[in-house]
Tab-separated table of C-alpha atoms in Angstrom:
chain	number	residue	atom	x	y	z
A	1	MET	CA	64.798	-216.271	-57.310
A	2	ASN	CA	67.267	-218.307	-55.251
A	3	TYR	CA	67.030	-222.105	-55.278
A	4	TYR	CA	68.459	-224.780	-53.011
A	5	ILE	CA	69.017	-228.475	-53.652
A	6	GLY	CA	68.725	-231.084	-50.943
A	7	ILE	CA	69.957	-234.618	-51.599
A	8	ASP	CA	68.885	-237.582	-49.474
A	9	LEU	CA	71.309	-240.498	-49.825
A	10	GLY	CA	69.263	-243.512	-48.756
A	11	THR	CA	69.862	-247.246	-48.677
A	12	SER	CA	67.741	-248.128	-51.711
A	13	SER	CA	67.785	-244.846	-53.617
A	14	CYS	CA	69.114	-241.317	-53.777
A	15	LYS	CA	66.429	-238.629	-53.784
A	16	GLY	CA	66.714	-234.948	-54.466
A	17	SER	CA	64.507	-231.881	-54.276
A	18	VAL	CA	64.955	-228.284	-55.354
A	19	VAL	CA	63.086	-225.610	-53.412
A	20	ASP	CA	62.897	-221.845	-53.514
A	21	GLY	CA	63.556	-219.548	-50.583
A	22	ASN	CA	59.970	-219.903	-49.372
A	23	GLY	CA	60.255	-223.669	-49.234
A	24	LYS	CA	58.108	-224.199	-52.329
A	25	VAL	CA	59.141	-227.321	-54.216
A	26	ARG	CA	60.153	-226.769	-57.820
A	27	GLY	CA	61.063	-230.366	-58.613
A	28	THR	CA	62.101	-233.761	-57.296
A	29	HIS	CA	64.046	-236.665	-58.748
A	30	SER	CA	65.262	-240.040	-57.514
A	31	VAL	CA	67.626	-242.756	-58.702
A	32	LYS	CA	67.533	-246.321	-57.397
A	33	TYR	CA	70.483	-248.632	-56.752
A	34	GLY	CA	71.056	-251.978	-55.122
A	35	VAL	CA	72.524	-253.441	-51.962
A	36	SER	CA	75.023	-256.311	-52.071
A	37	CYS	CA	74.885	-259.052	-49.428
A	38	PRO	CA	77.953	-261.222	-50.186
A	39	ALA	CA	77.631	-263.204	-46.932
A	40	PRO	CA	75.132	-263.589	-44.073
A	41	ASN	CA	74.780	-260.331	-42.094
A	42	PHE	CA	76.793	-258.438	-44.739
A	43	SER	CA	75.346	-255.306	-46.363
A	44	GLU	CA	77.440	-253.290	-48.822
A	45	GLN	CA	77.155	-250.725	-51.593
A	46	ALA	CA	79.449	-249.255	-54.221
A	47	PRO	CA	80.087	-245.542	-53.531
A	48	ALA	CA	80.341	-245.082	-57.300
A	49	ASP	CA	76.610	-245.824	-57.500
A	50	TRP	CA	75.891	-243.019	-55.028
A	51	TYR	CA	78.032	-240.611	-57.011
A	52	SER	CA	76.374	-241.508	-60.311
A	53	ALA	CA	72.935	-241.040	-58.767
A	54	ALA	CA	73.838	-237.697	-57.174
A	55	VAL	CA	75.250	-236.306	-60.426
A	56	GLN	CA	72.085	-237.317	-62.295
A	57	ILE	CA	69.962	-235.622	-59.644
A	58	LEU	CA	71.984	-232.399	-59.703
A	59	LYS	CA	71.733	-232.173	-63.494
A	60	LYS	CA	68.008	-232.940	-63.521
A	61	LEU	CA	67.031	-230.514	-60.765
A	62	SER	CA	69.246	-227.629	-61.880
A	63	SER	CA	68.283	-227.760	-65.556
A	64	GLY	CA	67.393	-224.247	-66.716
A	65	ILE	CA	68.190	-222.597	-63.369
A	66	GLU	CA	71.872	-223.475	-63.020
A	67	ASP	CA	72.943	-219.929	-62.135
A	68	ASP	CA	70.156	-219.561	-59.565
A	69	ILE	CA	71.214	-222.562	-57.467
A	70	LYS	CA	72.818	-220.998	-54.399
A	71	GLY	CA	73.353	-223.972	-52.139
A	72	VAL	CA	73.448	-227.769	-51.970
A	73	SER	CA	73.306	-229.966	-48.901
A	74	ILE	CA	73.232	-233.728	-48.414
A	75	ALA	CA	71.444	-235.840	-45.824
A	76	GLY	CA	72.521	-239.432	-45.690
A	77	GLN	CA	72.285	-242.913	-44.289
A	78	MET	CA	74.460	-242.944	-41.184
A	79	HIS	CA	77.297	-245.122	-39.877
A	80	GLY	CA	78.514	-246.511	-43.240
A	81	LEU	CA	82.263	-247.060	-43.636
A	82	VAL	CA	83.929	-245.630	-46.752
A	83	MET	CA	87.704	-246.138	-47.018
A	84	LEU	CA	89.920	-244.246	-49.484
A	85	ASP	CA	93.559	-244.810	-50.445
A	86	GLU	CA	96.257	-242.167	-50.956
A	87	ASP	CA	94.856	-241.366	-54.421
A	88	ASP	CA	91.278	-241.050	-53.087
A	89	ASN	CA	90.230	-244.309	-54.707
A	90	VAL	CA	87.606	-246.376	-52.898
A	91	ILE	CA	89.411	-249.374	-51.398
A	92	ARG	CA	86.443	-251.698	-50.895
A	93	PRO	CA	82.630	-251.511	-51.028
A	94	ALA	CA	81.092	-249.383	-48.301
A	95	ILE	CA	79.927	-251.340	-45.245
A	96	LEU	CA	76.434	-250.074	-44.431
A	97	TRP	CA	74.533	-249.164	-41.276
A	98	ASN	CA	72.524	-252.405	-41.352
A	99	ASP	CA	75.580	-254.656	-41.659
A	100	GLY	CA	75.915	-257.034	-38.715
A	101	ARG	CA	79.316	-258.633	-39.245
A	102	SER	CA	81.059	-256.740	-36.435
A	103	GLU	CA	79.334	-258.342	-33.425
A	104	LYS	CA	82.693	-259.490	-32.030
A	105	GLN	CA	84.237	-256.038	-32.373
A	106	THR	CA	81.163	-254.435	-30.813
A	107	LYS	CA	81.462	-256.659	-27.752
A	108	PHE	CA	85.114	-255.675	-27.458
A	109	LEU	CA	84.298	-251.959	-27.573
A	110	ASN	CA	81.523	-252.301	-25.011
A	111	GLY	CA	83.911	-254.233	-22.791
A	112	ILE	CA	86.358	-251.359	-22.386
A	113	PRO	CA	85.527	-248.200	-20.383
A	114	GLU	CA	87.033	-245.817	-22.941
A	115	THR	CA	84.174	-246.320	-25.400
A	116	PHE	CA	81.509	-244.742	-23.225
A	117	GLU	CA	83.906	-242.361	-21.465
A	118	GLU	CA	85.135	-240.915	-24.758
A	119	THR	CA	81.954	-240.935	-26.879
A	120	GLY	CA	79.080	-240.944	-24.393
A	121	ASN	CA	77.494	-243.829	-26.295
A	122	THR	CA	77.185	-247.589	-26.292
A	123	ALA	CA	78.591	-249.470	-29.292
A	124	PHE	CA	76.300	-251.181	-31.808
A	125	PRO	CA	77.328	-253.344	-34.790
A	126	GLY	CA	75.849	-250.734	-37.116
A	127	PHE	CA	78.231	-248.015	-35.916
A	128	THR	CA	81.401	-247.178	-37.838
A	129	ALA	CA	84.128	-247.942	-35.283
A	130	PRO	CA	83.312	-251.686	-35.025
A	131	LYS	CA	83.443	-251.870	-38.830
A	132	ILE	CA	86.915	-250.298	-38.860
A	133	LEU	CA	88.105	-252.916	-36.380
A	134	TRP	CA	86.545	-255.669	-38.506
A	135	VAL	CA	88.473	-254.524	-41.596
A	136	LYS	CA	91.658	-254.242	-39.540
A	137	GLU	CA	91.286	-257.828	-38.322
A	138	ASN	CA	89.885	-259.471	-41.457
A	139	GLU	CA	91.241	-257.422	-44.382
A	140	PRO	CA	94.667	-256.223	-43.193
A	141	GLU	CA	95.876	-255.322	-46.691
A	142	ASN	CA	92.880	-253.056	-47.261
A	143	PHE	CA	93.395	-251.545	-43.827
A	144	LYS	CA	97.062	-250.754	-44.561
A	145	ARG	CA	96.083	-248.940	-47.775
A	146	CYS	CA	93.545	-246.707	-46.030
A	147	ARG	CA	94.378	-242.997	-45.803
A	148	LYS	CA	90.915	-241.463	-45.390
A	149	ILE	CA	87.769	-242.664	-43.622
A	150	CYS	CA	84.400	-241.033	-44.212
A	151	LEU	CA	80.656	-241.542	-44.130
A	152	PRO	CA	78.432	-242.075	-47.198
A	153	LYS	CA	77.114	-238.525	-47.597
A	154	ASP	CA	80.567	-237.084	-46.947
A	155	TYR	CA	82.063	-239.161	-49.742
A	156	LEU	CA	79.555	-237.539	-52.091
A	157	ALA	CA	80.367	-234.061	-50.789
A	158	TYR	CA	84.089	-234.742	-51.230
A	159	MET	CA	83.571	-235.797	-54.841
A	160	LEU	CA	81.416	-232.738	-55.554
A	161	THR	CA	83.650	-230.145	-53.851
A	162	GLY	CA	87.090	-231.595	-53.183
A	163	VAL	CA	86.654	-230.656	-49.499
A	164	PHE	CA	86.978	-233.491	-46.969
A	165	SER	CA	84.315	-232.652	-44.397
A	166	THR	CA	81.561	-234.015	-42.191
A	167	ASP	CA	79.024	-232.640	-39.744
A	168	PHE	CA	78.615	-233.315	-36.039
A	169	SER	CA	75.245	-235.101	-36.296
A	170	ASP	CA	76.590	-237.751	-38.670
A	171	ALA	CA	80.017	-237.972	-37.027
A	172	ALA	CA	78.385	-238.769	-33.670
A	173	GLY	CA	77.253	-242.124	-35.069
A	174	MET	CA	80.796	-243.221	-35.897
A	175	LEU	CA	81.701	-243.852	-32.237
A	176	LEU	CA	84.856	-241.815	-32.851
A	177	LEU	CA	83.504	-238.443	-31.726
A	178	ASP	CA	83.643	-236.904	-28.278
A	179	VAL	CA	79.999	-235.865	-28.548
A	180	GLU	CA	79.925	-233.605	-25.494
A	181	HIS	CA	82.931	-231.524	-26.566
A	182	LYS	CA	82.376	-231.887	-30.330
A	183	LYS	CA	85.831	-233.086	-31.299
A	184	TRP	CA	87.361	-236.298	-32.594
A	185	SER	CA	88.473	-238.663	-29.843
A	186	GLN	CA	92.165	-239.380	-30.256
A	187	ARG	CA	91.851	-242.310	-27.861
A	188	MET	CA	89.056	-243.981	-29.855
A	189	CYS	CA	91.089	-243.516	-33.023
A	190	GLU	CA	94.059	-245.206	-31.333
A	191	ILE	CA	91.860	-248.120	-30.248
A	192	CYS	CA	90.691	-248.546	-33.853
A	193	GLY	CA	94.228	-248.274	-35.242
A	194	ILE	CA	93.698	-245.018	-37.135
A	195	THR	CA	94.668	-241.367	-36.646
A	196	VAL	CA	92.557	-238.234	-36.315
A	197	GLY	CA	94.229	-237.013	-39.501
A	198	MET	CA	92.396	-239.712	-41.478
A	199	LEU	CA	89.017	-238.230	-40.536
A	200	PRO	CA	87.154	-235.296	-42.144
A	201	LYS	CA	87.096	-231.752	-40.800
A	202	LEU	CA	84.093	-231.164	-38.527
A	203	TYR	CA	81.370	-228.574	-39.225
A	204	GLU	CA	77.910	-227.687	-37.998
A	205	SER	CA	75.274	-229.026	-40.395
A	206	TYR	CA	74.325	-225.594	-41.760
A	207	GLU	CA	77.888	-224.312	-42.247
A	208	VAL	CA	79.349	-223.820	-45.717
A	209	THR	CA	82.217	-226.221	-46.393
A	210	GLY	CA	83.180	-225.312	-49.960
A	211	ARG	CA	82.012	-224.629	-53.499
A	212	ILE	CA	80.612	-227.072	-56.024
A	213	LYS	CA	83.301	-227.977	-58.574
A	214	PRO	CA	83.064	-226.040	-61.876
A	215	GLU	CA	82.473	-229.181	-63.954
A	216	PHE	CA	78.977	-229.522	-62.475
A	217	GLY	CA	77.857	-226.205	-63.943
A	218	LEU	CA	76.597	-224.621	-60.726
A	219	LYS	CA	78.924	-221.643	-60.640
A	220	ASN	CA	77.124	-219.852	-57.792
A	221	ALA	CA	76.485	-222.854	-55.555
A	222	VAL	CA	78.160	-223.683	-52.264
A	223	MET	CA	78.019	-226.951	-50.333
A	224	CYS	CA	76.794	-227.036	-46.747
A	225	ALA	CA	77.893	-229.779	-44.373
A	226	GLY	CA	74.543	-231.585	-44.289
A	227	ALA	CA	73.367	-234.054	-41.670
A	228	GLY	CA	72.663	-237.647	-40.826
A	229	ASP	CA	69.294	-238.782	-42.114
A	230	ASN	CA	67.449	-238.615	-38.795
A	231	ALA	CA	68.774	-235.179	-37.871
A	232	ALA	CA	67.921	-233.851	-41.337
A	233	SER	CA	64.415	-235.296	-41.115
A	234	ALA	CA	64.035	-233.572	-37.740
A	235	VAL	CA	64.861	-230.267	-39.425
A	236	GLY	CA	62.226	-230.993	-42.069
A	237	THR	CA	59.600	-231.617	-39.402
A	238	GLY	CA	60.620	-228.621	-37.309
A	239	THR	CA	61.810	-230.831	-34.441
A	240	LEU	CA	64.415	-228.442	-33.101
A	241	SER	CA	63.634	-227.453	-29.507
A	242	PRO	CA	63.251	-229.261	-26.175
A	243	GLY	CA	59.694	-230.570	-25.886
A	244	ASP	CA	59.519	-231.280	-29.609
A	245	CYS	CA	59.494	-234.897	-30.741
A	246	SER	CA	59.479	-236.627	-34.099
A	247	ILE	CA	58.574	-240.274	-34.436
A	248	SER	CA	59.346	-242.263	-37.561
A	249	LEU	CA	57.157	-245.299	-38.193
A	250	GLY	CA	58.797	-247.285	-40.942
A	251	THR	CA	60.112	-250.841	-40.966
A	252	SER	CA	61.887	-249.780	-37.795
A	253	GLY	CA	60.918	-246.905	-35.540
A	254	THR	CA	62.783	-243.923	-34.143
A	255	VAL	CA	62.014	-241.373	-31.459
A	256	PHE	CA	63.947	-238.115	-31.889
A	257	LEU	CA	64.211	-235.816	-28.846
A	258	PRO	CA	66.044	-232.456	-29.157
A	259	CYS	CA	68.034	-231.198	-26.157
A	260	ASP	CA	69.648	-227.825	-25.543
A	261	GLU	CA	72.450	-229.387	-23.516
A	262	TYR	CA	74.407	-232.633	-23.551
A	263	ILE	CA	72.822	-235.136	-21.128
A	264	ALA	CA	75.605	-237.182	-19.555
A	265	GLY	CA	74.833	-240.859	-19.115
A	266	ALA	CA	71.865	-240.993	-21.491
A	267	GLY	CA	73.916	-242.802	-24.144
A	268	ARG	CA	73.880	-246.044	-22.170
A	269	ILE	CA	70.255	-246.537	-23.217
A	270	LEU	CA	69.585	-244.161	-26.124
A	271	HIS	CA	71.801	-242.689	-28.835
A	272	ASN	CA	73.277	-239.453	-27.475
A	273	PHE	CA	74.162	-237.461	-30.594
A	274	CYS	CA	74.690	-233.931	-31.872
A	275	HIS	CA	71.729	-232.249	-33.578
A	276	SER	CA	71.936	-230.353	-36.853
A	277	ASN	CA	70.906	-227.108	-35.124
A	278	GLY	CA	74.221	-226.942	-33.265
A	279	ARG	CA	72.893	-228.559	-30.106
A	280	TYR	CA	72.135	-232.163	-29.121
A	281	HIS	CA	69.477	-234.845	-29.328
A	282	LEU	CA	68.588	-238.204	-27.865
A	283	MET	CA	67.306	-240.889	-30.184
A	284	GLY	CA	65.689	-244.210	-29.451
A	285	CYS	CA	65.498	-246.865	-32.153
A	286	ILE	CA	63.194	-249.875	-32.101
A	287	LEU	CA	63.960	-252.503	-34.713
A	288	SER	CA	60.366	-253.455	-35.571
A	289	ALA	CA	57.626	-250.835	-35.871
A	290	ALA	CA	55.181	-250.711	-38.787
A	291	SER	CA	56.788	-253.974	-39.916
A	292	CYS	CA	54.990	-255.664	-36.999
A	293	ASP	CA	51.682	-254.748	-38.620
A	294	ASP	CA	52.929	-256.071	-41.983
A	295	TRP	CA	54.018	-259.332	-40.352
A	296	TRP	CA	50.740	-259.747	-38.495
A	297	THR	CA	48.298	-258.828	-41.248
A	298	LYS	CA	50.083	-260.172	-44.323
A	299	ARG	CA	52.028	-263.167	-43.088
A	300	ILE	CA	49.734	-264.382	-40.305
A	301	LEU	CA	46.273	-263.104	-41.268
A	302	LYS	CA	47.067	-263.282	-45.003
A	303	GLY	CA	45.468	-259.949	-45.773
A	304	ASP	CA	44.960	-256.375	-44.628
A	305	TYR	CA	42.948	-256.062	-41.442
A	306	ASP	CA	42.109	-252.801	-39.736
A	307	ARG	CA	38.602	-253.403	-38.414
A	308	PHE	CA	39.159	-252.295	-34.847
A	309	THR	CA	38.784	-249.123	-32.810
A	310	LEU	CA	40.088	-247.780	-29.510
A	311	GLU	CA	36.893	-248.688	-27.655
A	312	LYS	CA	38.826	-251.499	-25.949
A	313	ALA	CA	42.049	-249.510	-25.502
A	314	ALA	CA	44.250	-251.146	-22.856
A	315	ALA	CA	41.237	-253.274	-21.894
A	316	THR	CA	41.679	-256.486	-23.884
A	317	GLY	CA	44.138	-258.044	-21.449
A	318	VAL	CA	46.344	-258.878	-24.441
A	319	TYR	CA	49.879	-257.497	-24.754
A	320	PHE	CA	52.312	-257.741	-27.643
A	321	LEU	CA	56.100	-257.413	-27.436
A	322	PRO	CA	57.317	-256.138	-30.833
A	323	TYR	CA	60.800	-257.655	-30.704
A	324	LEU	CA	60.541	-259.633	-33.961
A	325	THR	CA	64.201	-259.011	-34.866
A	326	GLY	CA	65.648	-258.363	-31.425
A	327	GLU	CA	65.607	-254.894	-29.917
A	328	ARG	CA	67.957	-251.942	-29.787
A	329	CYS	CA	66.535	-249.297	-27.432
A	330	PRO	CA	66.176	-249.376	-24.551
A	331	HIS	CA	67.214	-253.033	-24.068
A	332	ASN	CA	70.067	-253.547	-26.601
A	333	ASP	CA	69.219	-257.252	-26.835
A	334	VAL	CA	69.724	-259.046	-30.146
A	335	TYR	CA	68.158	-262.180	-28.657
A	336	ALA	CA	64.858	-260.578	-27.589
A	337	ARG	CA	61.834	-261.998	-29.392
A	338	GLY	CA	58.221	-261.017	-29.921
A	339	ALA	CA	55.336	-262.451	-27.951
A	340	PHE	CA	51.608	-262.254	-27.320
A	341	ILE	CA	50.760	-262.380	-23.620
A	342	GLY	CA	47.338	-262.675	-22.012
A	343	LEU	CA	45.451	-264.691	-24.624
A	344	SER	CA	42.232	-266.353	-23.503
A	345	ALA	CA	39.296	-268.211	-25.022
A	346	GLU	CA	37.532	-264.846	-25.328
A	347	THR	CA	40.376	-263.131	-27.218
A	348	THR	CA	39.300	-261.944	-30.663
A	349	ARG	CA	41.176	-261.149	-33.831
A	350	GLU	CA	40.421	-257.484	-33.218
A	351	ASP	CA	42.002	-257.731	-29.754
A	352	MET	CA	45.215	-259.135	-31.205
A	353	CYS	CA	45.337	-256.524	-33.963
A	354	LEU	CA	44.948	-253.751	-31.406
A	355	ALA	CA	47.619	-255.360	-29.217
A	356	VAL	CA	50.146	-255.222	-32.087
A	357	TYR	CA	49.640	-251.472	-32.499
A	358	GLU	CA	49.697	-250.915	-28.749
A	359	GLY	CA	52.879	-252.963	-28.335
A	360	VAL	CA	54.761	-250.844	-30.865
A	361	ALA	CA	53.461	-247.645	-29.251
A	362	TYR	CA	54.487	-248.887	-25.795
A	363	ALA	CA	57.984	-249.595	-27.159
A	364	LEU	CA	58.175	-246.028	-28.479
A	365	ARG	CA	57.027	-244.727	-25.096
A	366	ASP	CA	59.734	-246.868	-23.488
A	367	CYS	CA	62.286	-244.859	-25.491
A	368	VAL	CA	60.760	-241.513	-24.529
A	369	LYS	CA	60.737	-242.528	-20.861
A	370	ALA	CA	64.385	-243.623	-21.081
A	371	GLY	CA	65.284	-240.160	-22.372
A	372	GLY	CA	63.946	-238.541	-19.228
A	373	VAL	CA	62.699	-235.489	-21.139
A	374	SER	CA	59.191	-234.070	-21.415
A	375	VAL	CA	57.355	-234.021	-24.740
A	376	ARG	CA	54.720	-231.408	-25.654
A	377	SER	CA	53.656	-232.817	-29.016
A	378	ALA	CA	54.999	-235.132	-31.695
A	379	VAL	CA	55.287	-235.187	-35.466
A	380	LEU	CA	54.658	-238.607	-36.978
A	381	CYS	CA	56.459	-239.492	-40.197
A	382	GLY	CA	57.312	-242.581	-42.222
A	383	GLY	CA	54.939	-245.051	-43.853
A	384	GLY	CA	52.902	-245.623	-40.701
A	385	ALA	CA	52.190	-241.900	-40.348
A	386	LYS	CA	49.553	-242.149	-43.073
A	387	SER	CA	47.414	-244.522	-41.003
A	388	PRO	CA	44.738	-242.932	-38.751
A	389	LEU	CA	44.974	-246.026	-36.533
A	390	TRP	CA	48.712	-245.611	-35.964
A	391	GLN	CA	48.173	-241.902	-35.329
A	392	ALA	CA	45.465	-242.554	-32.734
A	393	VAL	CA	47.251	-245.332	-30.856
A	394	VAL	CA	50.610	-243.538	-30.686
A	395	SER	CA	48.940	-240.283	-29.632
A	396	ASN	CA	46.993	-241.838	-26.783
A	397	VAL	CA	49.772	-244.114	-25.533
A	398	LEU	CA	52.208	-241.182	-25.364
A	399	GLY	CA	49.616	-238.665	-24.211
A	400	VAL	CA	50.525	-236.037	-26.809
A	401	ASP	CA	48.849	-234.514	-29.843
A	402	ILE	CA	50.118	-235.903	-33.142
A	403	TYR	CA	50.973	-233.761	-36.151
A	404	VAL	CA	51.926	-234.750	-39.693
A	405	THR	CA	53.864	-232.847	-42.331
A	406	GLU	CA	55.011	-233.344	-45.899
A	407	THR	CA	58.311	-231.478	-45.496
A	408	GLU	CA	60.388	-234.104	-43.676
A	409	GLN	CA	62.362	-234.857	-46.862
A	410	PHE	CA	63.368	-231.210	-47.304
A	411	GLY	CA	65.611	-230.958	-44.242
A	412	ALA	CA	68.801	-230.985	-46.308
A	413	ALA	CA	67.570	-228.138	-48.512
A	414	MET	CA	66.646	-226.162	-45.386
A	415	LEU	CA	70.210	-226.543	-44.107
A	416	ALA	CA	71.439	-225.043	-47.380
A	417	MET	CA	68.989	-222.142	-47.013
A	418	VAL	CA	70.397	-221.252	-43.605
A	419	GLY	CA	73.987	-221.766	-44.719
A	420	CYS	CA	73.476	-219.348	-47.597
A	421	GLY	CA	71.800	-216.703	-45.440
A	422	GLU	CA	68.256	-217.090	-46.763
A	423	TYR	CA	67.237	-217.460	-43.101
A	424	PRO	CA	69.217	-216.493	-39.980
A	425	ASP	CA	68.731	-219.843	-38.242
A	426	LEU	CA	66.941	-223.170	-38.520
A	427	VAL	CA	64.090	-222.245	-36.170
A	428	THR	CA	63.197	-219.234	-38.322
A	429	CYS	CA	63.505	-221.340	-41.461
A	430	ALA	CA	61.272	-224.081	-40.062
A	431	THR	CA	58.680	-221.592	-38.789
A	432	THR	CA	58.374	-220.203	-42.315
A	433	THR	CA	58.603	-223.340	-44.434
A	434	VAL	CA	57.378	-226.314	-42.368
A	435	LYS	CA	53.623	-226.808	-42.525
A	436	LYS	CA	52.300	-229.078	-39.766
A	437	LYS	CA	48.772	-230.457	-39.709
A	438	LEU	CA	47.084	-231.641	-36.521
A	439	ALA	CA	46.152	-235.287	-37.038
A	440	VAL	CA	44.993	-236.420	-33.581
A	441	LYS	CA	44.322	-234.765	-30.242
A	442	TYR	CA	44.906	-237.280	-27.513
A	443	ASP	CA	42.046	-238.324	-25.241
A	444	LYS	CA	42.892	-237.951	-21.536
A	445	GLU	CA	40.637	-240.834	-20.480
A	446	ILE	CA	42.161	-243.217	-23.022
A	447	HIS	CA	45.644	-242.042	-22.073
A	448	GLU	CA	44.970	-242.861	-18.416
A	449	LYS	CA	44.006	-246.386	-19.445
A	450	TYR	CA	47.241	-246.674	-21.396
A	451	ASN	CA	49.224	-245.446	-18.397
A	452	LYS	CA	48.029	-248.532	-16.528
A	453	GLY	CA	48.694	-250.746	-19.539
A	454	PHE	CA	52.225	-249.389	-19.848
A	455	GLU	CA	52.969	-250.352	-16.252
A	456	VAL	CA	52.086	-253.959	-17.136
A	457	TYR	CA	54.040	-253.792	-20.413
A	458	LYS	CA	57.235	-252.728	-18.610
A	459	LYS	CA	57.157	-255.885	-16.478
A	460	LEU	CA	57.025	-258.306	-19.423
A	461	TYR	CA	60.494	-258.040	-20.995
A	462	PRO	CA	62.465	-258.598	-17.741
A	463	VAL	CA	60.458	-261.768	-17.087
A	464	LEU	CA	60.651	-263.183	-20.619
A	465	LYS	CA	64.322	-262.231	-21.075
A	466	THR	CA	65.336	-265.335	-19.133
A	467	ILE	CA	63.870	-267.694	-21.769
A	468	TYR	CA	65.150	-266.032	-24.974
């Protein structure tokens, strides 16, 4: 029996799973680590902690089947900056995706035409290029020592194989990649003060990049390029073709929309990235999703509260803007703030609870609309996916059936399966291994009500923007 290990390098922990060729899980293991915040808006981690965790996971999952492990692949937190010197030593702690120190550098990049012309995307503080500029301006000695720049998962792969590589889906989030033509942008590198030679070799996510070093005891295992966390999750949910959609409802929310072709201009509103299937995807990110429910029920109501139904869907007259920590897509406004609109003496607690759910769902629909693509159905994942209320509201606001699956975390392992020839392509692999369960069929009458509610919702941000 052939086995494949997928590693998910997250912000709070590193998780791994080993699956057989049919997608059956043989074992899982995770190792936690911390995040350092040495100053306001700073978020850093030690790459050595990632490496230690990954080695523990490989040993645990391969125990007793070392010779049967055929492939390893890593999915990882995106955008993080890892800098290595000429001896491959880590120069400074990695600057993570949720680090906000590079606001000044982000404004600079968005103020020059080359950024969008070269990458097809708008700059955000979380992206890698603004971080490089920050180090250049604030830590010049560290910048001078830098000989290699890579992303978190690619540092792990380099340590495990000795091959300096990345994949297109993760590289797209660096703001150094010409996404349309799938090559490093020499001009963006010049703007950031680096050279293309400092960056990893580019691969498709499912391509083999090298072999696992002998010291790890996996003599028959190769490494595949892997993917950014969202693209890997999309593989695990079978979100691979136009019309598919995966929605993550965690602290933040994401809408993932596969595309066969590059859509020019879409990156001004959404992230316009490469997908792990060799094609492209659009992705909308809202900064507050299920966290709005946590804020409302636990901080304001001081307890869980879910005693409401969709009987009053889009009929309460109450609207909620979920911009508790600013908003990324489609507004890109760090100053945006949340609000209840339409309260009256007749407004009930149930009305306000429903409005919170509806507001988040409207924000997700805002992202889908900005993408300009049609959606047939959606897979809901993340913590909020377990809630029947979230499922029902999102389904009826978007007007699509909602599915759930338990295989989202196995996307990295699926990439290894394809890379090793277990399956000819990702669609075939997903058709065989991904098990989707219908959670909610949308109600056309309720959806029509939400269509009218969405028209009101769209008018609120432009009006309130002037007072933020």
